[in-house]
């Protein structure tokens, strides 16, 4: 009777090919998203990389798995075996959440870049409208300001003509 020692979770390096096939280098075979989900549920660590460029695609792949699980809905969890599957699904979800946890500084960088992109888009739209000779919101605001000033000047000059003290 041997002593059973807990083993460390297996690590799987999965390479994603240009044709979207996934290859598990640990088992030397192609693998599906469902099989990757099973690995994660089983406590295995995974890393998905682009075969050609080496870019880390783990978060993207896990997001695809979560999306496909969501599309199947909760009925799949209940139908397939009750609480055990639910617990394993929770383990997958927790793993994905931890893998997708983005630090605050990265979030602020993304927010700044998003704002920069919005500004670039606004400027590009404004230039396109100008080329098409379609007035922008700024053009209309400037025209309204000019009309207000002209209207005020007209009121002043009409008031001066009607004022009997100024008729001399």
mmCIF file of C-alpha atoms in Angstrom:
data_model
loop_
_atom_site.group_PDB
_atom_site.id
_atom_site.type_symbol
_atom_site.label_atom_id
_atom_site.label_comp_id
_atom_site.label_asym_id
_atom_site.label_seq_id
_atom_site.Cartn_x
_atom_site.Cartn_y
_atom_site.Cartn_z
ATOM 1 C CA UNK A 1 0.000 0.000 0.000
ATOM 2 C CA UNK A 2 1.697 3.090 -1.272
ATOM 3 C CA UNK A 3 1.289 6.566 0.008
ATOM 4 C CA UNK A 4 -0.725 8.735 -2.387
ATOM 5 C CA UNK A 5 0.933 12.100 -2.757
ATOM 6 C CA UNK A 6 -0.979 14.916 -4.421
ATOM 7 C CA UNK A 7 0.405 15.661 -7.852
ATOM 8 C CA UNK A 8 0.919 19.081 -9.311
ATOM 9 C CA UNK A 9 -1.563 20.040 -12.002
ATOM 10 C CA UNK A 10 -0.429 19.178 -15.486
ATOM 11 C CA UNK A 11 0.569 22.085 -17.693
ATOM 12 C CA UNK A 12 -0.552 22.067 -21.288
ATOM 13 C CA UNK A 13 1.006 24.244 -23.948
ATOM 14 C CA UNK A 14 -1.479 24.571 -26.776
ATOM 15 C CA UNK A 15 -0.444 26.010 -30.096
ATOM 16 C CA UNK A 16 -3.024 27.696 -32.275
ATOM 17 C CA UNK A 17 -2.454 27.374 -35.996
ATOM 18 C CA UNK A 18 -3.491 29.839 -38.699
ATOM 19 C CA UNK A 19 -6.325 27.474 -39.694
ATOM 20 C CA UNK A 20 -7.679 27.872 -36.126
ATOM 21 C CA UNK A 21 -6.743 24.329 -35.122
ATOM 22 C CA UNK A 22 -5.446 23.882 -31.595
ATOM 23 C CA UNK A 23 -2.579 21.464 -30.903
ATOM 24 C CA UNK A 24 -1.816 20.198 -27.383
ATOM 25 C CA UNK A 25 1.958 19.704 -27.218
ATOM 26 C CA UNK A 26 1.662 17.629 -24.018
ATOM 27 C CA UNK A 27 -0.544 14.963 -25.604
ATOM 28 C CA UNK A 28 0.730 15.505 -29.167
ATOM 29 C CA UNK A 29 -2.722 15.775 -30.673
ATOM 30 C CA UNK A 30 -5.240 18.311 -31.880
ATOM 31 C CA UNK A 31 -7.703 19.496 -29.265
ATOM 32 C CA UNK A 32 -11.073 21.283 -29.280
ATOM 33 C CA UNK A 33 -12.297 24.166 -27.158
ATOM 34 C CA UNK A 34 -14.530 21.730 -25.266
ATOM 35 C CA UNK A 35 -11.513 19.568 -24.469
ATOM 36 C CA UNK A 36 -9.596 22.623 -23.254
ATOM 37 C CA UNK A 37 -12.558 23.447 -21.007
ATOM 38 C CA UNK A 38 -12.413 19.897 -19.626
ATOM 39 C CA UNK A 39 -8.681 20.293 -18.920
ATOM 40 C CA UNK A 40 -9.316 23.510 -16.995
ATOM 41 C CA UNK A 41 -12.206 21.939 -15.108
ATOM 42 C CA UNK A 42 -9.893 19.064 -14.230
ATOM 43 C CA UNK A 43 -7.433 21.462 -12.619
ATOM 44 C CA UNK A 44 -4.876 21.514 -15.429
ATOM 45 C CA UNK A 45 -3.046 24.699 -16.289
ATOM 46 C CA UNK A 46 -3.123 25.763 -19.915
ATOM 47 C CA UNK A 47 -1.332 28.257 -22.051
ATOM 48 C CA UNK A 48 -2.420 28.923 -25.612
ATOM 49 C CA UNK A 49 0.045 30.568 -27.977
ATOM 50 C CA UNK A 50 0.023 31.532 -31.618
ATOM 51 C CA UNK A 51 2.166 28.945 -33.390
ATOM 52 C CA UNK A 52 3.703 31.427 -35.832
ATOM 53 C CA UNK A 53 4.255 34.473 -33.619
ATOM 54 C CA UNK A 54 4.257 33.072 -30.086
ATOM 55 C CA UNK A 55 1.647 35.601 -28.933
ATOM 56 C CA UNK A 56 -0.223 34.537 -25.784
ATOM 57 C CA UNK A 57 -3.807 33.693 -26.757
ATOM 58 C CA UNK A 58 -4.852 32.120 -23.446
ATOM 59 C CA UNK A 59 -7.269 34.893 -22.455
ATOM 60 C CA UNK A 60 -8.877 35.005 -25.889
ATOM 61 C CA UNK A 61 -9.303 31.219 -25.933
ATOM 62 C CA UNK A 62 -10.760 31.133 -22.430
ATOM 63 C CA UNK A 63 -13.157 33.921 -23.393
ATOM 64 C CA UNK A 64 -14.290 31.857 -26.386
ATOM 65 C CA UNK A 65 -14.884 28.890 -24.079
ATOM 66 C CA UNK A 66 -16.929 30.971 -21.637
ATOM 67 C CA UNK A 67 -18.938 32.445 -24.502
ATOM 68 C CA UNK A 68 -19.715 29.015 -25.942
ATOM 69 C CA UNK A 69 -20.657 27.741 -22.461
ATOM 70 C CA UNK A 70 -22.983 30.732 -22.009
ATOM 71 C CA UNK A 71 -24.599 30.104 -25.388
ATOM 72 C CA UNK A 72 -25.400 26.538 -24.370
ATOM 73 C CA UNK A 73 -27.072 27.882 -21.262
ATOM 74 C CA UNK A 74 -27.543 26.528 -17.745
ATOM 75 C CA UNK A 75 -29.648 23.599 -18.991
ATOM 76 C CA UNK A 76 -26.485 21.920 -20.237
ATOM 77 C CA UNK A 77 -25.020 21.964 -16.752
ATOM 78 C CA UNK A 78 -28.170 20.516 -15.184
ATOM 79 C CA UNK A 79 -28.727 17.886 -17.884
ATOM 80 C CA UNK A 80 -25.166 16.634 -17.883
ATOM 81 C CA UNK A 81 -24.878 15.574 -14.276
ATOM 82 C CA UNK A 82 -25.995 17.992 -11.680
ATOM 83 C CA UNK A 83 -23.805 19.399 -8.988
ATOM 84 C CA UNK A 84 -20.491 17.852 -9.985
ATOM 85 C CA UNK A 85 -20.666 19.493 -13.382
ATOM 86 C CA UNK A 86 -21.824 22.740 -11.822
ATOM 87 C CA UNK A 87 -18.827 22.707 -9.466
ATOM 88 C CA UNK A 88 -16.492 21.963 -12.348
ATOM 89 C CA UNK A 89 -18.095 24.797 -14.322
ATOM 90 C CA UNK A 90 -17.525 27.114 -11.390
ATOM 91 C CA UNK A 91 -13.865 26.057 -11.307
ATOM 92 C CA UNK A 92 -13.571 26.911 -14.996
ATOM 93 C CA UNK A 93 -15.257 30.254 -14.456
ATOM 94 C CA UNK A 94 -12.971 31.113 -11.524
ATOM 95 C CA UNK A 95 -9.911 30.161 -13.556
ATOM 96 C CA UNK A 96 -11.053 32.322 -16.447
ATOM 97 C CA UNK A 97 -11.797 35.231 -14.129
ATOM 98 C CA UNK A 98 -8.344 35.011 -12.568
ATOM 99 C CA UNK A 99 -6.697 34.744 -15.997
ATOM 100 C CA UNK A 100 -8.698 37.699 -17.265
ATOM 101 C CA UNK A 101 -8.154 39.848 -14.169
ATOM 102 C CA UNK A 102 -6.753 43.082 -15.544
ATOM 103 C CA UNK A 103 -4.799 45.380 -13.222
ATOM 104 C CA UNK A 104 -6.063 48.927 -12.736
ATOM 105 C CA UNK A 105 -3.126 50.563 -14.514
ATOM 106 C CA UNK A 106 -3.806 48.545 -17.652
ATOM 107 C CA UNK A 107 -7.475 49.490 -17.464
ATOM 108 C CA UNK A 108 -6.560 53.177 -17.219
ATOM 109 C CA UNK A 109 -4.181 52.834 -20.185
ATOM 110 C CA UNK A 110 -6.952 51.221 -22.211
ATOM 111 C CA UNK A 111 -9.353 54.001 -21.193
ATOM 112 C CA UNK A 112 -6.855 56.702 -22.258
ATOM 113 C CA UNK A 113 -6.281 54.979 -25.572
ATOM 114 C CA UNK A 114 -10.032 54.628 -26.102
ATOM 115 C CA UNK A 115 -10.465 58.350 -25.494
ATOM 116 C CA UNK A 116 -7.633 59.044 -27.938
ATOM 117 C CA UNK A 117 -9.311 56.857 -30.538
ATOM 118 C CA UNK A 118 -12.601 58.667 -30.010
ATOM 119 C CA UNK A 119 -10.855 61.996 -30.590
ATOM 120 C CA UNK A 120 -9.204 60.658 -33.746
ATOM 121 C CA UNK A 121 -12.553 59.355 -34.976
ATOM 122 C CA UNK A 122 -14.277 62.671 -34.233
ATOM 123 C CA UNK A 123 -11.549 64.569 -36.097
ATOM 124 C CA UNK A 124 -11.730 62.198 -39.073
ATOM 125 C CA UNK A 125 -15.529 62.572 -39.238
ATOM 126 C CA UNK A 126 -15.230 66.340 -39.020
ATOM 127 C CA UNK A 127 -12.695 66.387 -41.890
ATOM 128 C CA UNK A 128 -14.928 64.126 -43.991
ATOM 129 C CA UNK A 129 -17.955 66.361 -43.382
ATOM 130 C CA UNK A 130 -15.875 69.406 -44.290
ATOM 131 C CA UNK A 131 -14.761 67.782 -47.565
ATOM 132 C CA UNK A 132 -18.380 66.941 -48.351
ATOM 133 C CA UNK A 133 -19.369 70.495 -47.432
ATOM 134 C CA UNK A 134 -21.730 69.275 -44.734
ATOM 135 C CA UNK A 135 -21.761 71.579 -41.699
ATOM 136 C CA UNK A 136 -20.563 70.103 -38.430
ATOM 137 C CA UNK A 137 -21.978 70.808 -34.980
ATOM 138 C CA UNK A 138 -19.173 73.355 -34.462
ATOM 139 C CA UNK A 139 -20.060 75.108 -37.743
ATOM 140 C CA UNK A 140 -23.710 75.346 -36.727
ATOM 141 C CA UNK A 141 -22.775 76.643 -33.256
ATOM 142 C CA UNK A 142 -20.547 79.334 -34.826
ATOM 143 C CA UNK A 143 -23.333 80.359 -37.214
ATOM 144 C CA UNK A 144 -25.798 80.580 -34.306
ATOM 145 C CA UNK A 145 -23.351 82.749 -32.332
ATOM 146 C CA UNK A 146 -22.910 85.081 -35.323
ATOM 147 C CA UNK A 147 -26.684 85.295 -35.764
ATOM 148 C CA UNK A 148 -27.098 86.167 -32.083
ATOM 149 C CA UNK A 149 -24.482 88.944 -32.357
ATOM 150 C CA UNK A 150 -26.044 90.320 -35.549
ATOM 151 C CA UNK A 151 -29.497 90.210 -33.987
ATOM 152 C CA UNK A 152 -28.225 92.111 -30.939
ATOM 153 C CA UNK A 153 -26.567 94.732 -33.188
ATOM 154 C CA UNK A 154 -29.762 95.154 -35.224
ATOM 155 C CA UNK A 155 -31.798 95.634 -32.053
ATOM 156 C CA UNK A 156 -29.327 98.246 -30.890
ATOM 157 C CA UNK A 157 -29.342 100.145 -34.170
ATOM 158 C CA UNK A 158 -33.153 99.971 -34.485
ATOM 159 C CA UNK A 159 -33.494 101.171 -30.918
ATOM 160 C CA UNK A 160 -31.153 104.105 -31.635
ATOM 161 C CA UNK A 161 -33.202 105.174 -34.683
ATOM 162 C CA UNK A 162 -36.440 105.062 -32.736
ATOM 163 C CA UNK A 163 -35.043 106.917 -29.698
ATOM 164 C CA UNK A 164 -36.204 110.553 -29.967
ATOM 165 C CA UNK A 165 -33.236 111.849 -27.990
ATOM 166 C CA UNK A 166 -30.839 110.526 -30.639
ATOM 167 C CA UNK A 167 -32.719 112.034 -33.616
ATOM 168 C CA UNK A 168 -30.985 115.405 -33.504
#
